[in-house]
């Protein structure tokens, strides 16, 4: 082995051609006279050569599959970035289509129908804001309709409330009745516009009973799954994801609306007129405040008069809610049950992370656990929790590297897709912002 | 002496082999694993700009073709820095995703390879700098101790040198490793490395010198036969 070079660090820079001309000449002059330094330089060059030739190994088939994986992830991102209003619009269209079908089956009292008909708010055609052209039969002007759809003026709101109260007394006891025109020529556009409006307001489709229904399902599940969902609810509410979280903050509160007319959005905005038509139909929205629904979800069932009292809107969204709820909880629940029997899982579950460092440590612990238990529910659950822990570290410490790694790990999991991909998506949205 | 051919930045074209002769190839790749070296990476196609333009317009399949062309180089860059397949995979994917999202700002007249590799290098370095990454153990590839093998085993020695160097690279401090990889494998200039890592050029120079010295110490015992042969061939 050579002795320490006289040229020092300059040999490395000389090797790279990064020395100024004067220094380069000095080094070259020295190299002509100094054997050890010349030998040293040869060894440095050999190191570079070996490093360049180092094979880079990847699992068999990796490069064959990699391009398509990237494309899939890009496509998935593109799908995720579909504006929120389109999902709300889809839900609104579904609401408009399914609601009449479900209502047809209901036998409502003729008197209630008459009152309801009197209270109808008929929707103008598309582009109400722009054209303000009401249908000939419209009983509410386009401008008023526009306000109804967005932020109703207090007087309009009061008028609506009066109508709702009137219809509600006759038809559904204490439940107010909101008008939702069903299908029509421009229902898609209107539904999209209304849904957009509601999405902008943070309105949750099927809000009250949707959230309650989800809570109801959750209550039947174990404590851990519920607490985890609570965390997710926060993320979902923040990201505006409608269904899974219940997002009760902007849901319809009839009691409040009746007692204290307020310029703030609620009632009519919560029941979207979805299409221009004289075929207005009622949608019964349960009267319980969302807080009540959350505290005692089963009270909704008790309030159902004929099996539909969970709210027709909720009935429409219920399958989706249920699907998402299952997606959120089922793998995790199964994983948790199985994981409880795995050594170390419970201990990790009990660990709290009050600082970024603790959260990082928890991330490492969960990741190590996941590596020790590959292809098991417990390992999968640990993997998801490791990502969540790293995200928590980022929230606590604000370190960009934590965010990037959590995002990369989460996206890799979702791209596979892991069985709990739905659980991670809201988190990924948060990490991507 | 090999210093001369290093003067000036070599074109960052995948087709250009990193080293003209293959006399010092390290250990054979593991069976059942795809292998790529920096000298066997794909080249820049003349209609690459067309593909990139289509990708910029949202054509995912055009971008998939771009990914296919550069994936080995990007993966290699990432792996040399993060040292783990699963992390290199994540970094490589993320690099392409970000490149796609940033295509609107990319000058199509410029070569795509250096740009995507720089993105990958940045991501990889972000990872190795993270506290979480520092806690992770390195891959378990224990090096063979230097041998006093006779000349008949010189070929084996040279093969071992590659494995030893690979291990020594893993043991480098991440900052030194990143600088070394960007310079030696990605052939970035000191200025480019400084910009990529957000450090001074003087820091690049000193880190690179320290990295090379540490690697040289580990590999030098295996270099005798190779250097002698290289000297013999030269004469």
XYZ file of C-alpha atoms in Angstrom:
668
model
C 0.000 0.000 0.000
C 1.199 3.456 -0.786
C 2.144 6.049 1.731
C 0.138 9.193 2.185
C 0.325 11.330 -0.945
C 2.087 14.608 -0.935
C -0.476 16.079 -3.231
C -3.262 15.488 -0.711
C -6.837 16.155 -1.751
C -5.639 17.693 -4.947
C -5.003 14.237 -6.393
C -8.697 13.482 -6.274
C -9.597 16.777 -7.913
C -6.819 16.236 -10.441
C -8.322 12.879 -11.265
C -11.589 14.608 -12.024
C -10.042 17.389 -14.059
C -11.416 19.918 -11.631
C -8.165 21.683 -10.759
C -7.337 25.104 -12.128
C -4.641 25.035 -14.785
C -1.897 26.299 -12.498
C -2.578 23.709 -9.810
C -2.909 20.981 -12.379
C 0.525 21.752 -13.724
C 1.929 21.667 -10.217
C 0.409 18.271 -9.557
C 1.607 16.878 -12.855
C 5.060 18.142 -12.165
C 4.994 16.479 -8.753
C 3.698 13.231 -10.135
C 6.593 12.982 -12.543
C 9.001 13.010 -9.645
C 7.072 11.217 -6.889
C 6.514 7.502 -7.308
C 4.265 7.048 -4.237
C 1.932 9.789 -5.384
C 1.797 8.351 -8.882
C 0.987 4.967 -7.413
C -1.626 6.553 -5.186
C -3.271 8.153 -8.155
C -3.385 4.828 -9.968
C -5.134 3.258 -7.021
C -7.669 6.045 -6.866
C -8.316 5.581 -10.549
C -8.735 1.849 -10.041
C -11.286 2.473 -7.311
C -13.266 4.646 -9.678
C -13.066 2.041 -12.386
C -14.248 -0.725 -10.112
C -17.068 1.434 -8.815
C -18.260 2.170 -12.314
C -18.273 -1.485 -13.134
C -20.075 -2.596 -10.023
C -23.087 -4.599 -11.086
C -26.433 -3.306 -10.006
C -28.625 -6.264 -9.287
C -32.373 -6.264 -9.153
C -34.779 -9.134 -8.633
C -35.540 -11.129 -11.704
C -38.253 -9.571 -13.791
C -37.988 -6.282 -11.959
C -37.131 -4.182 -14.976
C -39.731 -5.917 -17.082
C -42.488 -4.866 -14.717
C -41.158 -1.509 -13.606
C -42.386 0.722 -16.477
C -45.933 -0.524 -16.179
C -45.831 -0.024 -12.422
C -44.835 3.580 -12.904
C -47.564 4.061 -15.465
C -50.112 2.538 -13.121
C -49.076 4.843 -10.345
C -49.357 7.829 -12.631
C -52.788 6.695 -13.704
C -53.761 6.198 -10.088
C -52.577 9.690 -9.217
C -54.531 11.057 -12.105
C -57.628 9.258 -10.881
C -57.103 10.522 -7.382
C -56.780 14.031 -8.666
C -60.184 13.978 -10.283
C -61.705 17.086 -8.747
C -63.704 16.458 -5.636
C -66.796 17.912 -7.203
C -66.993 15.129 -9.740
C -67.400 12.583 -6.997
C -69.966 14.746 -5.304
C -71.684 15.198 -8.650
C -71.781 11.477 -9.177
C -73.274 11.044 -5.749
C -75.816 13.756 -6.445
C -76.828 12.136 -9.707
C -77.169 8.853 -7.938
C -79.259 10.568 -5.341
C -81.496 12.094 -7.962
C -81.977 8.813 -9.772
C -82.414 6.443 -6.888
C -84.432 8.659 -4.624
C -87.569 8.640 -6.780
C -87.301 4.912 -7.181
C -87.221 4.399 -3.478
C -89.935 6.916 -2.863
C -92.276 5.333 -5.340
C -92.495 2.367 -3.073
C -93.488 4.468 -0.157
C -97.097 5.064 0.538
C -97.377 8.622 1.660
C -100.586 10.179 2.937
C -102.436 12.088 0.197
C -102.703 15.178 2.358
C -99.012 15.151 2.964
C -98.469 14.924 -0.741
C -100.642 17.938 -1.363
C -98.761 19.936 1.194
C -95.524 18.745 -0.151
C -96.545 19.746 -3.636
C -97.325 23.217 -2.371
C -93.923 23.432 -0.857
C -92.090 22.310 -3.929
C -89.165 24.218 -5.141
C -88.796 23.641 -8.787
C -85.480 23.854 -10.339
C -84.663 25.996 -13.330
C -82.701 24.604 -16.220
C -78.977 24.464 -16.342
C -76.907 27.549 -16.139
C -79.216 29.297 -13.748
C -76.604 31.678 -12.588
C -75.605 32.603 -16.056
C -78.893 32.743 -17.860
C -81.325 33.141 -15.003
C -83.936 31.624 -17.256
C -86.576 29.903 -15.161
C -88.827 27.209 -16.429
C -92.342 28.378 -17.201
C -93.635 26.439 -14.267
C -90.996 27.515 -11.858
C -92.305 28.820 -8.607
C -88.970 30.113 -7.438
C -86.983 32.510 -9.546
C -83.668 31.492 -10.900
C -81.928 34.025 -8.732
C -83.637 32.686 -5.675
C -82.835 29.210 -6.780
C -79.253 30.145 -7.145
C -79.227 31.406 -3.622
C -80.916 28.301 -2.437
C -78.301 26.222 -4.083
C -75.497 28.255 -2.633
C -75.794 30.348 0.443
C -79.490 31.064 0.910
C -80.458 34.524 1.957
C -82.092 34.615 5.361
C -85.533 35.377 3.956
C -85.280 32.607 1.426
C -84.016 30.316 4.051
C -86.904 31.165 6.295
C -89.331 30.584 3.459
C -87.834 27.219 2.834
C -87.957 26.391 6.466
C -91.605 27.341 6.578
C -92.315 25.064 3.683
C -90.321 22.328 5.205
C -92.077 22.632 8.495
C -95.408 22.590 6.780
C -94.640 19.528 4.783
C -92.853 17.876 7.618
C -95.775 18.151 10.009
C -98.032 16.412 7.610
C -95.757 13.867 6.244
C -93.161 12.821 8.667
C -93.994 14.080 12.027
C -91.158 16.292 13.185
C -89.024 15.643 10.181
C -88.711 18.453 7.697
C -89.125 17.698 4.056
C -86.742 18.925 1.465
C -87.466 19.114 -2.182
C -85.283 17.203 -4.515
C -86.335 17.196 -8.127
C -85.337 13.909 -9.666
C -84.324 13.298 -13.202
C -84.469 15.799 -15.978
C -82.820 16.950 -19.129
C -80.047 18.856 -17.511
C -79.865 16.987 -14.326
C -76.257 16.074 -14.804
C -75.137 19.608 -15.253
C -77.252 20.872 -12.449
C -76.304 18.043 -10.224
C -72.700 18.706 -10.952
C -73.134 22.388 -10.251
C -74.969 21.749 -7.020
C -72.559 19.119 -5.964
C -69.738 21.451 -6.737
C -71.349 24.071 -4.600
C -71.787 21.662 -1.782
C -68.327 20.281 -2.162
C -66.999 23.812 -1.932
C -68.962 24.214 1.245
C -67.604 20.988 2.619
C -71.000 19.425 2.353
C -71.028 15.754 2.882
C -73.337 13.745 0.710
C -75.549 11.701 2.876
C -73.969 13.531 5.724
C -76.011 12.961 8.835
C -77.217 9.513 8.384
C -74.242 8.537 6.290
C -71.952 9.361 9.122
C -74.305 7.825 11.586
C -74.573 4.699 9.555
C -70.838 4.426 9.433
C -70.600 4.985 13.130
C -73.207 2.361 13.597
C -71.117 -0.120 11.779
C -68.075 0.915 13.645
C -69.701 0.523 16.981
C -70.117 -3.112 16.296
C -66.402 -3.415 15.749
C -63.706 -3.399 18.286
C -62.228 -0.389 20.035
C -59.030 -0.228 18.133
C -60.591 -0.203 14.747
C -62.805 2.633 15.871
C -60.023 4.723 17.221
C -58.077 4.254 14.070
C -61.037 5.375 12.037
C -61.319 8.456 14.183
C -57.871 9.398 13.034
C -58.854 8.744 9.500
C -61.973 10.803 9.886
C -59.808 13.725 10.652
C -57.837 13.220 7.512
C -60.908 12.665 5.450
C -62.610 15.715 6.788
C -59.554 17.742 6.013
C -59.259 16.419 2.526
C -62.905 16.834 1.824
C -63.491 13.185 1.175
C -67.181 12.882 1.531
C -68.277 9.512 2.550
C -65.933 7.719 4.841
C -65.587 10.312 7.500
C -69.144 11.414 7.849
C -67.894 15.027 7.963
C -70.620 16.224 10.208
C -69.497 19.797 10.455
C -71.540 20.992 7.518
C -74.357 18.543 7.567
C -77.926 19.596 7.751
C -79.252 20.520 11.168
C -82.944 21.096 10.826
C -83.457 21.937 14.459
C -80.948 24.735 14.314
C -82.301 25.935 11.026
C -85.781 26.221 12.380
C -85.003 27.950 15.593
C -82.275 30.285 14.516
C -82.398 31.407 10.934
C -78.915 32.165 9.962
C -77.217 33.421 6.863
C -74.961 30.447 7.099
C -75.616 27.779 4.495
C -77.476 24.748 5.707
C -80.928 23.425 4.903
C -81.729 24.002 1.290
C -78.122 23.771 0.367
C -78.003 20.460 2.086
C -80.803 19.109 -0.030
C -79.694 19.703 -3.546
C -82.251 20.446 -6.193
C -80.774 18.215 -8.801
C -82.767 18.846 -11.905
C -85.297 21.104 -13.493
C -88.599 19.420 -13.456
C -92.085 19.671 -12.154
C -91.643 16.162 -10.850
C -90.301 17.366 -7.573
C -90.174 14.715 -4.950
C -89.620 14.845 -1.256
C -86.659 13.510 0.509
C -87.033 12.894 4.144
C -84.042 13.961 6.063
C -83.907 12.826 9.570
C -84.234 15.528 12.133
C -81.709 14.354 14.660
C -78.753 16.567 15.027
C -75.553 14.958 13.849
C -74.096 15.134 17.287
C -76.911 12.976 18.520
C -76.405 10.663 15.662
C -72.800 10.283 16.614
C -73.440 9.758 20.273
C -76.217 7.279 19.775
C -76.095 5.959 16.308
C -78.707 3.362 16.989
C -81.280 6.037 17.677
C -81.465 6.526 13.957
C -82.780 3.089 13.498
C -85.340 3.716 16.181
C -86.479 6.819 14.365
C -87.066 5.019 11.131
C -90.780 4.963 10.420
C -90.730 2.498 7.623
C -87.246 1.456 7.155
C -86.307 4.526 5.224
C -85.758 6.951 8.030
C -82.032 6.765 7.805
C -82.598 9.320 5.094
C -83.062 8.576 1.477
C -79.867 10.327 0.662
C -78.131 8.159 3.130
C -79.851 5.125 1.743
C -78.330 5.969 -1.568
C -74.870 6.355 -0.195
C -75.061 3.605 2.291
C -73.617 0.874 0.080
C -70.707 3.076 -0.782
C -70.226 4.055 2.792
C -70.404 0.492 3.831
C -67.923 -0.499 1.183
C -65.504 2.152 2.276
C -66.042 1.362 5.879
C -65.291 -2.233 5.188
C -62.281 -1.265 3.185
C -61.115 0.844 6.056
C -61.666 -1.611 8.798
C -61.937 -5.126 7.595
C -58.354 -5.928 6.770
C -57.132 -4.016 9.737
C -59.580 -5.668 12.036
C -58.752 -9.093 10.798
C -55.116 -8.188 10.948
C -55.451 -6.881 14.447
C -57.191 -9.954 15.716
C -54.541 -12.107 14.228
C -51.844 -9.712 15.237
C -52.851 -9.725 18.862
C -51.453 -13.183 19.048
C -48.139 -12.160 17.598
C -45.445 -11.375 20.041
C -44.567 -7.752 20.225
C -47.603 -6.417 18.435
C -49.510 -5.435 21.530
C -46.491 -3.759 23.055
C -46.016 -1.675 19.952
C -49.701 -0.875 19.872
C -49.450 0.617 23.327
C -46.520 2.835 22.512
C -47.346 6.489 22.180
C -45.393 9.000 20.155
C -45.474 12.494 21.530
C -42.504 13.760 19.610
C -41.121 13.385 16.142
C -38.271 11.299 17.476
C -40.641 8.946 19.252
C -42.786 8.689 16.156
C -39.717 7.876 14.104
C -38.702 5.243 16.583
C -42.181 3.805 16.381
C -41.934 3.830 12.606
C -38.732 1.831 12.795
C -40.226 -0.582 15.281
C -43.318 -1.182 13.172
C -41.235 -1.509 10.034
C -39.002 -4.044 11.734
C -42.053 -5.926 12.934
C -43.449 -5.930 9.406
C -40.203 -7.332 8.075
C -40.262 -10.083 10.653
C -43.807 -11.052 9.739
C -44.082 -10.822 5.985
C -47.228 -11.916 4.244
C -49.320 -11.930 7.399
C -52.139 -9.737 8.543
C -50.017 -8.653 11.447
C -47.148 -7.732 9.203
C -49.420 -5.835 6.883
C -50.981 -3.964 9.753
C -47.523 -3.176 11.087
C -46.436 -1.927 7.710
C -49.382 0.420 7.501
C -48.769 1.628 11.024
C -45.131 2.215 10.252
C -46.143 4.562 7.462
C -48.657 6.264 9.693
C -46.013 6.657 12.375
C -43.621 8.241 9.929
C -46.342 10.610 8.819
C -46.921 11.437 12.460
C -43.223 12.152 12.809
C -43.498 14.552 9.923
C -46.485 16.280 11.494
C -44.698 16.565 14.791
C -41.304 17.559 13.508
C -41.948 18.986 10.080
C -38.928 17.211 8.624
C -39.263 17.042 4.868
C -37.375 13.763 4.676
C -39.992 12.137 6.892
C -42.766 13.353 4.648
C -41.044 12.169 1.514
C -40.258 8.763 2.888
C -43.733 8.292 4.332
C -45.192 9.313 1.021
C -42.932 7.005 -0.940
C -43.654 4.074 1.345
C -47.364 4.781 1.309
C -47.520 5.086 -2.437
C -45.621 1.872 -2.840
C -48.119 0.165 -0.582
C -51.119 1.601 -2.393
C -49.632 0.791 -5.773
C -49.231 -2.889 -4.972
C -52.063 -2.482 -3.879
C -51.849 -3.476 -0.259
C -55.017 -4.808 1.349
C -55.408 -1.619 3.336
C -54.722 0.764 0.494
C -57.985 2.617 1.129
C -56.818 3.353 4.615
C -53.658 5.015 3.391
C -55.060 7.072 0.565
C -56.274 9.977 2.692
C -52.920 10.022 4.402
C -51.166 10.102 1.059
C -53.268 13.035 -0.001
C -52.201 14.827 3.105
C -48.575 13.959 2.476
C -48.800 15.080 -1.132
C -50.003 18.554 -0.342
C -2.064 6.764 -16.104
C -5.761 7.037 -16.108
C -6.042 10.583 -14.979
C -5.982 12.016 -18.422
C -9.193 10.506 -19.596
C -10.994 11.981 -16.656
C -10.264 15.515 -17.576
C -13.425 17.219 -18.604
C -16.879 15.905 -18.069
C -17.668 12.927 -20.167
C -20.926 12.935 -22.065
C -23.707 11.539 -19.927
C -24.846 9.156 -22.550
C -25.778 5.712 -21.427
C -24.122 4.186 -24.405
C -20.696 5.301 -23.470
C -19.033 2.656 -21.401
C -17.591 3.837 -18.160
C -14.397 2.003 -18.833
C -12.989 0.849 -22.142
C -11.679 -2.529 -21.090
C -13.448 -5.153 -19.115
C -10.460 -6.681 -17.452
C -11.464 -5.999 -13.897
C -15.023 -7.108 -13.830
C -16.085 -7.932 -10.322
C -17.937 -10.949 -9.080
C -20.538 -12.448 -11.341
C -24.072 -11.379 -10.625
C -26.279 -13.548 -8.530
C -28.158 -16.178 -10.463
C -31.724 -15.238 -11.072
C -31.136 -11.521 -10.824
C -31.156 -8.980 -13.570
C -27.934 -7.120 -13.828
C -27.024 -3.725 -15.124
C -23.815 -1.841 -15.035
C -23.272 1.782 -15.770
C -21.674 0.787 -19.012
C -24.567 -1.300 -20.261
C -27.376 1.122 -19.858
C -29.719 2.034 -22.648
C -29.024 4.901 -25.000
C -30.812 8.078 -25.933
C -33.150 7.536 -28.825
C -33.465 10.165 -31.459
C -37.218 10.351 -31.104
C -36.938 10.693 -27.368
C -38.096 14.293 -27.609
C -41.225 13.134 -29.398
C -41.961 10.667 -26.672
C -41.384 13.305 -24.046
C -43.634 15.734 -25.878
C -46.387 13.146 -25.948
C -45.826 12.371 -22.311
C -46.033 16.048 -21.547
C -49.421 15.999 -23.209
C -50.511 13.304 -20.812
C -49.718 10.193 -22.809
C -48.785 7.688 -20.135
C -47.722 5.051 -22.599
C -45.215 7.388 -24.169
C -43.831 8.060 -20.751
C -43.766 4.349 -20.032
C -41.389 3.995 -22.954
C -39.198 6.709 -21.487
C -39.240 4.860 -18.193
C -38.237 1.690 -19.966
C -35.214 3.392 -21.445
C -33.939 5.012 -18.300
C -35.106 2.724 -15.550
C -31.838 0.865 -15.182
C -29.770 3.972 -14.927
C -32.160 5.592 -12.473
C -32.419 2.464 -10.412
C -28.659 2.087 -10.396
C -28.202 5.645 -9.199
C -30.720 5.135 -6.450
C -29.387 1.761 -5.390
C -25.817 2.982 -5.174
C -26.905 5.623 -2.740
C -29.625 3.963 -0.680
C -28.073 0.485 -0.899
C -31.344 -1.388 -0.630
C -33.465 -2.724 -3.416
C -36.793 -1.848 -1.860
C -35.712 1.708 -1.198
C -34.075 2.056 -4.581
C -37.289 0.856 -6.124
C -39.278 3.470 -4.260
C -36.820 6.182 -5.132
C -36.769 5.197 -8.787
C -40.536 5.184 -8.995
C -40.837 8.484 -7.234
C -38.192 9.993 -9.489
C -40.147 9.084 -12.589
C -43.395 10.273 -11.079
C -41.887 13.627 -10.268
C -40.253 13.863 -13.642
C -43.598 13.267 -15.286
C -45.220 15.935 -13.189
C -42.432 18.358 -14.013
C -42.234 17.650 -17.726
C -43.914 20.949 -18.416
C -40.864 22.722 -17.093
C -38.342 20.451 -18.763
C -36.524 21.694 -21.829
C -37.042 18.976 -24.415
C -33.874 20.003 -26.185
C -31.861 18.815 -23.211
C -31.002 15.198 -22.522
C -33.451 13.506 -20.220
C -30.981 11.124 -18.613
C -28.996 13.552 -16.479
C -32.153 15.273 -15.394
C -33.958 12.163 -14.230
C -30.810 10.872 -12.566
C -30.431 14.099 -10.713
C -33.987 13.807 -9.475
C -33.328 10.252 -8.375
C -30.083 11.223 -6.714
C -31.802 13.993 -4.803
C -34.516 11.678 -3.602
C -32.033 9.028 -2.632
C -29.935 11.530 -0.762
C -32.979 12.890 1.009
C -33.591 9.403 2.192
C -30.099 8.608 3.382
C -30.018 11.907 5.209
C -33.205 11.162 7.101
C -32.826 10.049 10.688
C -34.965 7.034 9.966
C -32.587 5.866 7.276
C -29.579 6.304 9.516
C -31.024 3.857 11.955
C -31.487 1.140 9.404
C -28.804 -1.496 9.281
C -26.887 -1.977 6.105
C -27.405 -5.018 3.949
C -25.564 -7.992 5.279
C -22.860 -8.680 2.747
C -19.804 -9.423 4.779
C -16.635 -8.873 2.785
C -14.071 -11.534 2.356
C -10.808 -10.741 4.101
C -7.866 -9.862 1.887
C -6.082 -12.906 0.713
C -2.445 -13.573 0.015
C -3.351 -15.635 -2.948
C -0.669 -16.442 -5.544
C -0.824 -15.045 -9.035
C -2.998 -17.878 -10.165
C -5.709 -16.455 -8.013
C -5.268 -12.888 -9.146
C -8.472 -13.050 -11.171
C -10.342 -14.099 -8.101
C -8.730 -11.280 -6.187
C -9.971 -8.808 -8.709
C -13.421 -10.243 -8.428
C -13.253 -9.898 -4.713
C -12.172 -6.324 -5.083
C -15.569 -5.497 -6.516
C -17.356 -7.098 -3.601
C -15.065 -5.378 -1.134
C -15.615 -2.064 -2.812
C -19.357 -2.601 -2.763
C -19.235 -3.208 0.938
C -16.923 -0.282 1.515
C -19.349 1.948 -0.336
C -22.080 0.860 2.044
C -19.911 1.792 4.966
C -19.186 5.282 3.737
C -21.001 8.118 5.458
C -24.057 8.866 3.340
C -22.836 12.330 2.406
C -19.544 10.974 1.125
C -21.243 8.113 -0.642
C -23.626 10.452 -2.399
C -20.832 12.674 -3.630
C -18.824 9.695 -4.800
C -21.755 8.149 -6.665
C -22.722 11.388 -8.322
C -19.184 12.007 -9.444
C -17.946 8.562 -10.352
C -21.106 6.821 -11.475
C -23.183 9.744 -12.675
C -20.158 11.737 -13.764
C -21.492 15.029 -12.588
C -19.126 17.948 -12.360
C -18.286 19.377 -8.977
C -20.532 22.305 -9.694
C -23.446 20.046 -10.570
C -22.913 17.992 -7.447
C -22.767 21.134 -5.363
C -26.025 22.343 -6.871
C -27.686 18.994 -6.493
C -26.721 18.614 -2.859
C -26.850 22.247 -1.934
C -23.269 22.369 -0.688
C -20.130 24.286 -1.558
C -17.801 23.077 -4.278
C -15.024 22.940 -1.748
C -17.137 20.592 0.320
C -17.690 18.438 -2.719
C -13.957 18.262 -3.269
C -13.111 17.360 0.292
C -15.901 14.804 0.678
C -14.947 13.177 -2.563
C -11.293 13.009 -1.585
C -12.159 11.448 1.782
C -14.533 8.973 0.171
C -11.952 7.911 -2.364
C -9.318 7.529 0.260
C -11.509 5.316 2.433
C -12.423 3.187 -0.528
C -8.851 2.995 -1.702
C -7.737 1.747 1.686
C -10.193 -1.121 1.532
C -9.620 -2.064 -2.066
C -5.890 -1.496 -2.399
C -4.921 -4.984 -1.131
C -6.737 -6.453 -4.104
C -5.397 -4.055 -6.668
C -1.857 -5.315 -6.984
C -2.452 -7.867 -9.724
C -4.821 -5.631 -11.580
C -2.492 -2.681 -11.536
C 0.470 -4.826 -12.452
C -1.428 -6.288 -15.337
C -2.632 -2.894 -16.392
C 0.962 -1.676 -16.276
C 2.115 -4.706 -18.230
C -0.529 -4.226 -20.874
C 0.425 -0.588 -21.141
C 3.999 -1.500 -21.796
